[in-house]
Amino acid sequence: MSRVLVIGCGGVANVAIRKCCSESSVFSELMIASRTKEKCDVLAEELRKTSKTKIETAKVDADSKDELVKLINSYKPDLVMNIALPYQDLTIMDACLECKVNYMDTANYEPEDTDDPEWRKIYEKRCKEEGFSAYFDYSWQWAYKKKFEDAGLIALLGSGFDPGVTQAYVAYAKKHEFDTIDTIDILDCNGGDHGYKFATNFNPEVNLREVSAPGSYWEDGHWIEIPAMSIKREYNFDQVGMKDMYLLHHEEIESIAKNLPEVKRIRFFMTFGQSYLDHMRCLEDVGMLSTTPIMFEGKEIVPIKFLKALLPDPASLGPRTHGKTNIGCIFTGKKDGKDKTYYIYNVCDHQECYREVKSQAISYTTGVPAMCGAPMLLTGKWNTPGVHTIEELDPDPFIEALDKYGLPKTESHDPVLVK
Ligand code: NDP
């Protein structure tokens, strides 16, 4: 029995909400609140036909702490699931603290306006001190640690696949497979084809900002930054086949490096097709990925937001995407004094996801871990107050839930390593 408030009703939230409503014994009451209430109403109406979960809907601007506090105080949830955008993380955390309720999200904070001079000053200092220049980093949310501890509340950060499940795989490897881990390669492969020359699988603005940023990895206690897409490898993925993959900066590298300081090298690779890369480079070259507003025919527009309006809605890719994803982690390290390698991953089929929840596998592989993270907090399986990323927590109940709700793990003790 629980009462959960979900904020956001986009591609990922749709999957998480559908999965929550299929487990009404845990999610007995649920409110869907988002900027566009009509989307919440359409989903709620559909789900009420089959689910025992009592579903309500509301309109909320999650950039406004006051609106959030009003909504949370009136609904009185046991947990707030933030599945809106990373821009809203801090306002929702503030509102949760004020209303004394646990918080979770799927991606770490980044500002919507990267030209804001206050934010930029802190960002530029961080770039110099830390050595990576992605717009997102954990410092903003880690700064809430003491406030959540003092309030006896939990903020669970990044309960998606990557970040999220990848960190649970790290904790699982550490708990069951290794005494010490030396290297971690996180491999995110999307072997799906949606038939468009260019489309993003989740929110285009967030996605394009992430992949057009310089890449970086962690080695021997510091960051090494490289130009975007300048390290390329090939890998033969189980059930997908041979793919080109590129080294990216990714948020979980930062938290894994902090929480497992023994690890000498952590890298993140994502697969991209040539058409995606060619389009992205061209759009970047002409300024379409810029977040800085420009005047167009007397009206201010933000180029990347305009581009988002032109691109296919990620939620519409479901019926046309075929193929599989394969996401996981390859480890090297030691057990009982001997060298050891280990690979743990999940393979997910786009069309099977669509048949189950009317969504492609990218939203599915994010929405299911969000749904699985919620009961960890609701049932007290994860109950240490503070702000936590998933590698800090016991991976077993979470991985068990993932196995049960659609993202089963596969393991190999003799993987091909990435050179
Ligand atoms: P979408 O753009 O599809 O959905 C975002 C939702 O948030 C929409 O319903 C939108 O409302 C709502 N929203 C945006 N701004 C506000 C606001 N100010 N107040 C209230 N609601 C708002 O994004 P996705 O579903 O693709 O992504 C959701 C999250 O998941 C993102 O944070 C993304 O970074 C993260 N993600 C994490 C992954 C992981 O593996 N960890 C992988 C993929 C995504 P409206 O309908 O009005 O636009």
Short mmCIF file of C-alpha atoms and ligand atoms in Angstrom, two decimals:
data_model
loop_
_atom_site.label_atom_id
_atom_site.label_comp_id
_atom_site.label_asym_id
_atom_site.label_seq_id
_atom_site.Cartn_x
_atom_site.Cartn_y
_atom_site.Cartn_z
CA MET A 1 0.00 0.00 0.00
CA SER A 2 1.49 3.34 -0.99
CA ARG A 3 0.72 6.76 -2.34
CA VAL A 4 3.12 7.97 -5.01
CA LEU A 5 3.33 11.26 -6.89
CA VAL A 6 4.92 11.01 -10.35
CA ILE A 7 6.05 14.29 -11.90
CA GLY A 8 6.30 14.26 -15.70
CA CYS A 9 4.30 12.35 -18.27
CA GLY A 10 6.73 11.95 -21.18
CA GLY A 11 8.30 8.86 -22.75
CA VAL A 12 10.04 7.50 -19.63
CA ALA A 13 7.24 8.42 -17.21
CA ASN A 14 4.70 6.65 -19.43
CA VAL A 15 6.59 3.37 -19.03
CA ALA A 16 7.17 3.81 -15.29
CA ILE A 17 3.51 4.70 -14.67
CA ARG A 18 2.21 1.75 -16.73
CA LYS A 19 4.52 -0.62 -14.83
CA CYS A 20 3.52 0.87 -11.43
CA CYS A 21 -0.15 0.47 -12.30
CA SER A 22 0.41 -3.19 -13.19
CA GLU A 23 1.56 -3.75 -9.57
CA SER A 24 -1.35 -2.22 -7.67
CA SER A 25 -0.58 -4.11 -4.46
CA VAL A 26 2.56 -1.92 -4.14
CA PHE A 27 1.36 1.19 -5.99
CA SER A 28 -2.17 1.43 -4.59
CA GLU A 29 -2.61 5.17 -5.16
CA LEU A 30 -0.81 7.26 -7.75
CA MET A 31 -0.98 10.84 -8.92
CA ILE A 32 0.39 11.83 -12.34
CA ALA A 33 1.28 15.53 -12.39
CA SER A 34 2.90 17.36 -15.26
CA ARG A 35 3.08 20.62 -17.16
CA THR A 36 0.55 19.42 -19.76
CA LYS A 37 -2.28 17.88 -17.72
CA GLU A 38 -4.09 16.58 -20.85
CA LYS A 39 -1.30 14.01 -21.37
CA CYS A 40 -1.76 12.80 -17.77
CA ASP A 41 -5.54 12.57 -18.25
CA VAL A 42 -5.26 10.49 -21.44
CA LEU A 43 -2.90 8.00 -19.78
CA ALA A 44 -4.94 7.86 -16.56
CA GLU A 45 -8.15 7.20 -18.45
CA GLU A 46 -6.56 4.33 -20.35
CA LEU A 47 -5.02 2.76 -17.25
CA ARG A 48 -8.15 3.04 -15.08
CA LYS A 49 -9.78 0.46 -17.39
CA THR A 50 -7.37 -2.29 -16.33
CA SER A 51 -5.54 -1.24 -13.17
CA LYS A 52 -6.68 -1.41 -9.54
CA THR A 53 -4.39 1.56 -8.71
CA LYS A 54 -6.39 4.65 -7.78
CA ILE A 55 -5.09 7.22 -10.28
CA GLU A 56 -5.45 11.00 -10.04
CA THR A 57 -3.96 13.72 -12.22
CA ALA A 58 -2.85 17.32 -11.72
CA LYS A 59 -1.19 20.20 -13.51
CA VAL A 60 2.08 21.40 -12.03
CA ASP A 61 4.96 23.61 -13.11
CA ALA A 62 7.89 21.78 -11.53
CA ASP A 63 10.08 24.86 -11.97
CA SER A 64 8.02 26.47 -9.22
CA LYS A 65 8.77 25.25 -5.70
CA ASP A 66 5.60 26.92 -4.40
CA GLU A 67 3.37 25.02 -6.85
CA LEU A 68 5.12 21.77 -5.97
CA VAL A 69 4.79 22.33 -2.22
CA LYS A 70 1.08 23.05 -2.61
CA LEU A 71 0.55 19.88 -4.66
CA ILE A 72 2.63 17.65 -2.36
CA ASN A 73 0.95 18.99 0.77
CA SER A 74 -2.48 18.39 -0.69
CA TYR A 75 -1.78 14.86 -2.04
CA LYS A 76 0.52 13.77 0.83
CA PRO A 77 2.50 11.10 -1.08
CA ASP A 78 4.95 8.63 0.51
CA LEU A 79 7.34 9.25 -2.39
CA VAL A 80 7.84 11.77 -5.21
CA MET A 81 9.17 10.25 -8.45
CA ASN A 82 10.72 13.00 -10.57
CA ILE A 83 10.49 11.79 -14.18
CA ALA A 84 10.32 15.28 -15.68
CA LEU A 85 13.60 16.78 -16.90
CA PRO A 86 16.97 17.23 -15.13
CA TYR A 87 16.26 20.99 -15.04
CA GLN A 88 13.64 20.42 -12.33
CA ASP A 89 15.72 18.23 -9.98
CA LEU A 90 16.61 20.96 -7.48
CA THR A 91 13.18 22.58 -7.18
CA ILE A 92 11.59 19.17 -6.63
CA MET A 93 14.25 18.25 -4.03
CA ASP A 94 13.59 21.56 -2.24
CA ALA A 95 9.85 20.90 -2.24
CA CYS A 96 10.36 17.33 -0.93
CA LEU A 97 12.49 18.66 1.93
CA GLU A 98 9.88 21.25 2.83
CA CYS A 99 7.07 18.67 2.73
CA LYS A 100 9.17 15.93 4.41
CA VAL A 101 8.80 13.29 1.70
CA ASN A 102 11.31 10.95 0.00
CA TYR A 103 12.54 11.86 -3.50
CA MET A 104 13.87 9.99 -6.53
CA ASP A 105 14.84 10.88 -10.13
CA THR A 106 16.38 9.38 -13.27
CA ALA A 107 19.06 11.91 -14.27
CA ASN A 108 21.31 14.36 -12.47
CA TYR A 109 20.81 18.09 -12.38
CA GLU A 110 21.72 20.37 -15.23
CA PRO A 111 20.43 23.90 -15.75
CA GLU A 112 18.09 24.77 -18.58
CA ASP A 113 19.87 28.09 -19.11
CA THR A 114 23.59 27.43 -19.44
CA ASP A 115 24.19 31.15 -20.04
CA ASP A 116 23.02 32.08 -16.54
CA PRO A 117 26.07 34.01 -15.21
CA GLU A 118 25.65 32.75 -11.60
CA TRP A 119 25.60 29.12 -12.73
CA ARG A 120 28.34 29.70 -15.32
CA LYS A 121 30.77 31.02 -12.67
CA ILE A 122 30.41 27.83 -10.61
CA TYR A 123 30.51 25.66 -13.75
CA GLU A 124 33.74 27.21 -15.05
CA LYS A 125 35.41 26.79 -11.66
CA ARG A 126 34.31 23.12 -11.60
CA CYS A 127 35.62 22.54 -15.16
CA LYS A 128 39.05 23.80 -14.07
CA GLU A 129 39.15 21.96 -10.75
CA GLU A 130 37.63 18.64 -11.84
CA GLY A 131 38.79 18.47 -15.45
CA PHE A 132 35.54 17.67 -17.29
CA SER A 133 33.24 20.12 -19.01
CA ALA A 134 29.83 18.41 -19.28
CA TYR A 135 26.98 20.67 -18.19
CA PHE A 136 25.75 18.10 -15.68
CA ASP A 137 27.52 16.94 -12.54
CA TYR A 138 26.52 15.61 -9.14
CA SER A 139 27.81 18.51 -7.02
CA TRP A 140 24.47 20.33 -7.06
CA GLN A 141 22.54 17.38 -5.68
CA TRP A 142 25.28 16.08 -3.37
CA ALA A 143 25.11 19.50 -1.70
CA TYR A 144 21.69 18.39 -0.32
CA LYS A 145 23.18 15.41 1.56
CA LYS A 146 23.13 16.89 5.04
CA LYS A 147 19.69 18.45 4.59
CA PHE A 148 18.20 15.05 3.65
CA GLU A 149 20.11 13.29 6.46
CA ASP A 150 18.92 15.81 9.04
CA ALA A 151 15.34 15.46 7.82
CA GLY A 152 15.58 11.63 7.98
CA LEU A 153 14.68 11.50 4.27
CA ILE A 154 16.15 9.73 1.24
CA ALA A 155 16.91 11.22 -2.18
CA LEU A 156 17.66 8.43 -4.66
CA LEU A 157 19.52 9.85 -7.66
CA GLY A 158 19.47 8.38 -11.14
CA SER A 159 17.19 5.35 -10.98
CA GLY A 160 17.17 4.73 -14.73
CA PHE A 161 19.41 2.33 -16.69
CA ASP A 162 22.52 4.44 -17.13
CA PRO A 163 22.72 5.98 -14.61
CA GLY A 164 20.90 3.49 -12.43
CA VAL A 165 21.12 -0.19 -13.31
CA THR A 166 24.75 0.21 -14.39
CA GLN A 167 25.58 1.32 -10.82
CA ALA A 168 23.62 -1.60 -9.39
CA TYR A 169 25.74 -3.86 -11.64
CA VAL A 170 28.86 -2.24 -10.13
CA ALA A 171 27.61 -2.88 -6.57
CA TYR A 172 26.60 -6.43 -7.56
CA ALA A 173 30.03 -7.18 -9.05
CA LYS A 174 31.73 -5.81 -5.94
CA LYS A 175 29.46 -7.80 -3.60
CA HIS A 176 29.42 -11.15 -5.41
CA GLU A 177 32.31 -11.37 -7.87
CA PHE A 178 35.38 -9.38 -6.80
CA ASP A 179 37.53 -8.49 -3.81
CA THR A 180 38.85 -5.50 -5.77
CA ILE A 181 37.72 -4.02 -9.09
CA ASP A 182 40.45 -2.55 -11.33
CA THR A 183 38.56 -1.37 -14.43
CA ILE A 184 34.95 -0.81 -15.46
CA ASP A 185 33.71 -0.32 -19.04
CA ILE A 186 30.04 0.61 -19.29
CA LEU A 187 28.71 -0.28 -22.75
CA ASP A 188 25.40 1.12 -23.97
CA CYS A 189 24.35 -0.35 -27.30
CA ASN A 190 21.16 0.49 -29.11
CA GLY A 191 20.82 -1.87 -32.07
CA GLY A 192 17.33 -0.53 -32.84
CA ASP A 193 16.29 0.98 -36.17
CA HIS A 194 13.33 3.41 -36.35
CA GLY A 195 13.65 4.11 -40.04
CA TYR A 196 14.27 7.85 -39.66
CA LYS A 197 17.58 9.33 -40.84
CA PHE A 198 17.78 11.31 -37.59
CA ALA A 199 15.75 11.09 -34.38
CA THR A 200 16.65 10.85 -30.70
CA ASN A 201 15.38 8.07 -28.47
CA PHE A 202 14.68 10.28 -25.49
CA ASN A 203 14.20 14.01 -24.91
CA PRO A 204 16.17 15.51 -27.89
CA GLU A 205 17.44 18.51 -25.95
CA VAL A 206 18.89 16.46 -23.09
CA ASN A 207 20.14 13.74 -25.45
CA LEU A 208 21.92 16.06 -27.91
CA ARG A 209 23.53 18.12 -25.17
CA GLU A 210 24.91 14.88 -23.70
CA VAL A 211 26.35 13.36 -26.84
CA SER A 212 27.76 16.54 -28.37
CA ALA A 213 29.77 17.33 -25.21
CA PRO A 214 33.49 16.40 -24.98
CA GLY A 215 34.07 12.81 -23.87
CA SER A 216 35.91 11.97 -20.68
CA TYR A 217 36.95 9.03 -18.56
CA TRP A 218 38.42 8.39 -15.13
CA GLU A 219 41.97 7.06 -14.88
CA ASP A 220 44.34 6.84 -11.90
CA GLY A 221 42.39 9.31 -9.78
CA HIS A 222 41.64 12.01 -12.36
CA TRP A 223 39.54 12.87 -15.41
CA ILE A 224 40.93 12.70 -18.93
CA GLU A 225 38.91 14.79 -21.37
CA ILE A 226 38.89 14.21 -25.12
CA PRO A 227 37.12 15.91 -28.07
CA ALA A 228 33.57 14.62 -28.66
CA MET A 229 33.46 11.25 -30.46
CA SER A 230 37.26 11.04 -30.80
CA ILE A 231 37.67 7.58 -29.21
CA LYS A 232 35.95 4.87 -31.23
CA ARG A 233 35.87 1.10 -30.70
CA GLU A 234 34.04 -1.82 -32.27
CA TYR A 235 32.28 -4.40 -30.12
CA ASN A 236 30.31 -7.52 -30.92
CA PHE A 237 27.22 -7.29 -28.71
CA ASP A 238 25.26 -10.39 -27.73
CA GLN A 239 22.00 -10.58 -29.74
CA VAL A 240 22.80 -7.34 -31.59
CA GLY A 241 26.08 -7.92 -33.43
CA MET A 242 29.06 -5.75 -34.31
CA LYS A 243 28.62 -2.02 -33.62
CA ASP A 244 30.76 1.13 -33.56
CA MET A 245 30.80 2.74 -30.14
CA TYR A 246 32.23 6.04 -28.91
CA LEU A 247 33.59 7.15 -25.56
CA LEU A 248 31.30 9.68 -23.84
CA HIS A 249 31.31 11.50 -20.55
CA HIS A 250 28.56 9.99 -18.40
CA GLU A 251 27.30 10.90 -14.99
CA GLU A 252 27.70 7.57 -13.20
CA ILE A 253 31.48 7.63 -13.81
CA GLU A 254 31.64 10.52 -11.33
CA SER A 255 29.76 8.77 -8.53
CA ILE A 256 31.41 5.37 -9.06
CA ALA A 257 34.86 7.02 -8.92
CA LYS A 258 33.88 8.66 -5.63
CA ASN A 259 32.31 5.60 -4.02
CA LEU A 260 34.78 2.96 -5.29
CA PRO A 261 38.13 4.79 -5.15
CA GLU A 262 40.02 1.50 -5.76
CA VAL A 263 38.89 1.45 -9.43
CA LYS A 264 41.75 2.55 -11.67
CA ARG A 265 39.83 3.24 -14.87
CA ILE A 266 36.14 3.86 -15.66
CA ARG A 267 34.94 4.45 -19.21
CA PHE A 268 31.52 4.77 -20.85
CA PHE A 269 30.85 3.85 -24.49
CA MET A 270 27.66 4.35 -26.51
CA THR A 271 26.90 3.06 -30.00
CA PHE A 272 25.94 5.47 -32.77
CA GLY A 273 25.23 4.91 -36.44
CA GLN A 274 27.01 7.02 -39.06
CA SER A 275 23.80 8.80 -40.11
CA TYR A 276 23.15 9.97 -36.54
CA LEU A 277 26.70 11.29 -36.19
CA ASP A 278 26.68 13.06 -39.59
CA HIS A 279 23.39 14.81 -38.79
CA MET A 280 24.51 15.76 -35.29
CA ARG A 281 27.79 17.25 -36.53
CA CYS A 282 26.04 19.23 -39.22
CA LEU A 283 23.39 20.55 -36.78
CA GLU A 284 26.13 21.51 -34.35
CA ASP A 285 28.18 23.24 -37.05
CA VAL A 286 25.25 25.46 -38.05
CA GLY A 287 24.41 26.30 -34.42
CA MET A 288 21.21 24.29 -34.07
CA LEU A 289 22.37 22.64 -30.81
CA SER A 290 22.88 26.00 -29.12
CA THR A 291 20.98 26.75 -25.92
CA THR A 292 21.59 30.50 -26.32
CA PRO A 293 18.44 32.37 -27.43
CA ILE A 294 18.51 34.21 -30.76
CA MET A 295 16.07 36.70 -32.29
CA PHE A 296 14.16 35.33 -35.28
CA GLU A 297 11.67 37.57 -37.08
CA GLY A 298 11.15 39.63 -33.95
CA LYS A 299 10.70 36.63 -31.67
CA GLU A 300 13.24 35.07 -29.32
CA ILE A 301 13.89 31.37 -29.99
CA VAL A 302 16.33 28.84 -28.52
CA PRO A 303 17.84 26.87 -31.44
CA ILE A 304 17.87 23.46 -29.69
CA LYS A 305 14.25 23.90 -28.58
CA PHE A 306 13.26 24.79 -32.14
CA LEU A 307 15.08 21.66 -33.35
CA LYS A 308 13.20 19.60 -30.73
CA ALA A 309 9.92 20.83 -32.21
CA LEU A 310 11.02 19.61 -35.68
CA LEU A 311 12.28 16.17 -34.65
CA PRO A 312 10.02 13.14 -34.21
CA ASP A 313 8.62 12.86 -30.68
CA PRO A 314 10.61 10.01 -29.04
CA ALA A 315 7.28 8.62 -27.78
CA SER A 316 6.19 8.14 -31.41
CA LEU A 317 9.15 5.86 -32.24
CA GLY A 318 7.72 2.82 -30.44
CA PRO A 319 5.71 1.21 -33.24
CA ARG A 320 8.47 1.70 -35.84
CA THR A 321 11.57 0.67 -33.87
CA HIS A 322 12.88 -2.86 -34.44
CA GLY A 323 15.95 -4.56 -32.95
CA LYS A 324 17.45 -4.80 -29.48
CA THR A 325 19.39 -2.86 -26.89
CA ASN A 326 22.27 -4.37 -24.93
CA ILE A 327 23.51 -2.35 -21.93
CA GLY A 328 25.92 -3.51 -19.24
CA CYS A 329 29.30 -3.35 -17.56
CA ILE A 330 32.56 -5.24 -18.12
CA PHE A 331 34.84 -5.55 -15.10
CA THR A 332 38.42 -6.60 -14.51
CA GLY A 333 39.78 -7.14 -11.02
CA LYS A 334 40.80 -9.72 -8.44
CA LYS A 335 39.10 -12.44 -6.45
CA ASP A 336 41.02 -14.55 -3.90
CA GLY A 337 44.29 -13.16 -5.27
CA LYS A 338 43.52 -14.19 -8.87
CA ASP A 339 42.82 -11.98 -11.91
CA LYS A 340 39.24 -12.14 -13.03
CA THR A 341 36.92 -10.66 -15.71
CA TYR A 342 33.12 -10.37 -15.57
CA TYR A 343 30.36 -8.94 -17.80
CA ILE A 344 26.80 -8.31 -16.66
CA TYR A 345 24.22 -6.88 -19.08
CA ASN A 346 20.61 -6.77 -20.14
CA VAL A 347 19.23 -7.30 -23.64
CA CYS A 348 15.90 -5.66 -24.39
CA ASP A 349 13.77 -5.99 -27.55
CA HIS A 350 12.14 -2.79 -28.89
CA GLN A 351 9.07 -4.53 -30.31
CA GLU A 352 8.45 -6.61 -27.16
CA CYS A 353 8.54 -3.35 -25.16
CA TYR A 354 6.06 -1.80 -27.55
CA ARG A 355 3.68 -4.73 -27.23
CA GLU A 356 3.85 -4.51 -23.42
CA VAL A 357 3.82 -0.75 -22.73
CA LYS A 358 3.49 1.01 -26.13
CA SER A 359 7.05 2.32 -25.98
CA GLN A 360 10.46 1.65 -27.50
CA ALA A 361 13.24 0.06 -25.43
CA ILE A 362 15.07 3.28 -24.49
CA SER A 363 12.11 4.60 -22.52
CA TYR A 364 11.45 1.05 -21.27
CA THR A 365 14.99 0.50 -19.99
CA THR A 366 14.71 3.80 -18.07
CA GLY A 367 11.09 3.58 -16.90
CA VAL A 368 11.33 0.04 -15.51
CA PRO A 369 14.31 0.86 -13.19
CA ALA A 370 12.40 3.95 -12.02
CA MET A 371 9.45 1.70 -11.16
CA CYS A 372 11.79 -0.84 -9.47
CA GLY A 373 13.60 1.87 -7.46
CA ALA A 374 10.36 3.14 -5.92
CA PRO A 375 9.56 0.03 -3.85
CA MET A 376 13.14 0.01 -2.50
CA LEU A 377 12.22 3.27 -0.73
CA LEU A 378 8.53 2.50 -0.10
CA THR A 379 9.25 -0.82 1.64
CA GLY A 380 12.38 0.38 3.44
CA LYS A 381 14.79 -1.99 1.65
CA TRP A 382 16.91 1.10 1.07
CA ASN A 383 16.44 3.18 4.19
CA THR A 384 19.60 5.17 4.96
CA PRO A 385 18.71 8.89 5.03
CA GLY A 386 20.74 11.13 2.75
CA VAL A 387 21.37 11.61 -0.96
CA HIS A 388 22.39 8.35 -2.64
CA THR A 389 23.48 6.99 -5.99
CA ILE A 390 22.78 3.35 -6.62
CA GLU A 391 26.28 1.85 -6.29
CA GLU A 392 26.12 2.85 -2.60
CA LEU A 393 23.11 0.60 -1.94
CA ASP A 394 22.47 -3.15 -1.62
CA PRO A 395 22.04 -4.24 -5.27
CA ASP A 396 20.30 -7.57 -4.61
CA PRO A 397 16.66 -6.51 -4.07
CA PHE A 398 16.86 -4.02 -6.94
CA ILE A 399 18.37 -6.52 -9.39
CA GLU A 400 15.77 -9.09 -8.28
CA ALA A 401 13.03 -6.53 -9.06
CA LEU A 402 14.58 -5.80 -12.48
CA ASP A 403 14.66 -9.55 -13.24
CA LYS A 404 10.97 -9.75 -12.30
CA TYR A 405 9.69 -6.63 -14.07
CA GLY A 406 11.28 -6.98 -17.49
CA LEU A 407 15.04 -6.30 -17.43
CA PRO A 408 16.68 -9.63 -16.56
CA LYS A 409 20.45 -9.79 -16.29
CA THR A 410 22.81 -11.98 -18.33
CA GLU A 411 26.29 -12.79 -17.00
CA SER A 412 29.55 -13.87 -18.62
CA HIS A 413 32.78 -14.81 -16.85
CA ASP A 414 34.82 -14.80 -20.04
CA PRO A 415 33.91 -11.59 -21.90
CA VAL A 416 35.81 -10.01 -24.77
CA LEU A 417 37.41 -6.91 -23.24
CA VAL A 418 37.39 -3.46 -24.85
CA LYS A 419 40.91 -2.49 -25.91
P1 NDP B 1 10.20 13.80 -22.17
O1 NDP B 1 10.60 15.10 -22.76
O2 NDP B 1 9.55 12.77 -23.03
O3 NDP B 1 9.23 14.05 -20.92
C1 NDP B 1 9.47 15.04 -19.97
C2 NDP B 1 8.18 15.26 -19.20
O4 NDP B 1 8.43 16.25 -18.20
C3 NDP B 1 7.04 15.79 -20.08
O5 NDP B 1 5.84 15.22 -19.66
C4 NDP B 1 7.08 17.29 -19.77
O6 NDP B 1 5.84 17.95 -19.91
C5 NDP B 1 7.45 17.25 -18.30
N1 NDP B 1 7.98 18.54 -17.89
C6 NDP B 1 8.98 19.26 -18.46
N2 NDP B 1 9.16 20.42 -17.83
C7 NDP B 1 8.26 20.44 -16.82
C8 NDP B 1 7.94 21.37 -15.81
N3 NDP B 1 8.59 22.53 -15.69
N4 NDP B 1 6.95 21.07 -14.95
C9 NDP B 1 6.26 19.89 -15.04
N5 NDP B 1 6.52 18.97 -15.98
C10 NDP B 1 7.49 19.25 -16.87
O7 NDP B 1 11.53 13.20 -21.50
P2 NDP B 1 11.86 11.65 -21.26
O8 NDP B 1 10.67 10.97 -20.71
O9 NDP B 1 12.54 11.14 -22.45
O10 NDP B 1 12.96 11.77 -20.10
C11 NDP B 1 12.58 11.90 -18.73
C12 NDP B 1 13.83 11.90 -17.86
O11 NDP B 1 14.50 10.66 -17.97
C13 NDP B 1 14.85 12.98 -18.23
O12 NDP B 1 15.34 13.55 -17.03
C14 NDP B 1 15.94 12.20 -18.91
O13 NDP B 1 17.20 12.82 -18.79
C15 NDP B 1 15.90 10.91 -18.12
N6 NDP B 1 16.52 9.75 -18.81
C16 NDP B 1 17.32 8.95 -18.05
C17 NDP B 1 17.91 7.83 -18.62
C18 NDP B 1 18.68 6.88 -17.76
O14 NDP B 1 19.03 5.80 -18.23
N7 NDP B 1 18.97 7.17 -16.51
C19 NDP B 1 17.77 7.52 -20.05
C20 NDP B 1 16.82 8.38 -20.73
C21 NDP B 1 16.25 9.48 -20.12
P3 NDP B 1 5.25 18.38 -21.37
O15 NDP B 1 4.48 17.19 -21.79
O16 NDP B 1 4.43 19.58 -21.10
O17 NDP B 1 6.44 18.66 -22.26
#
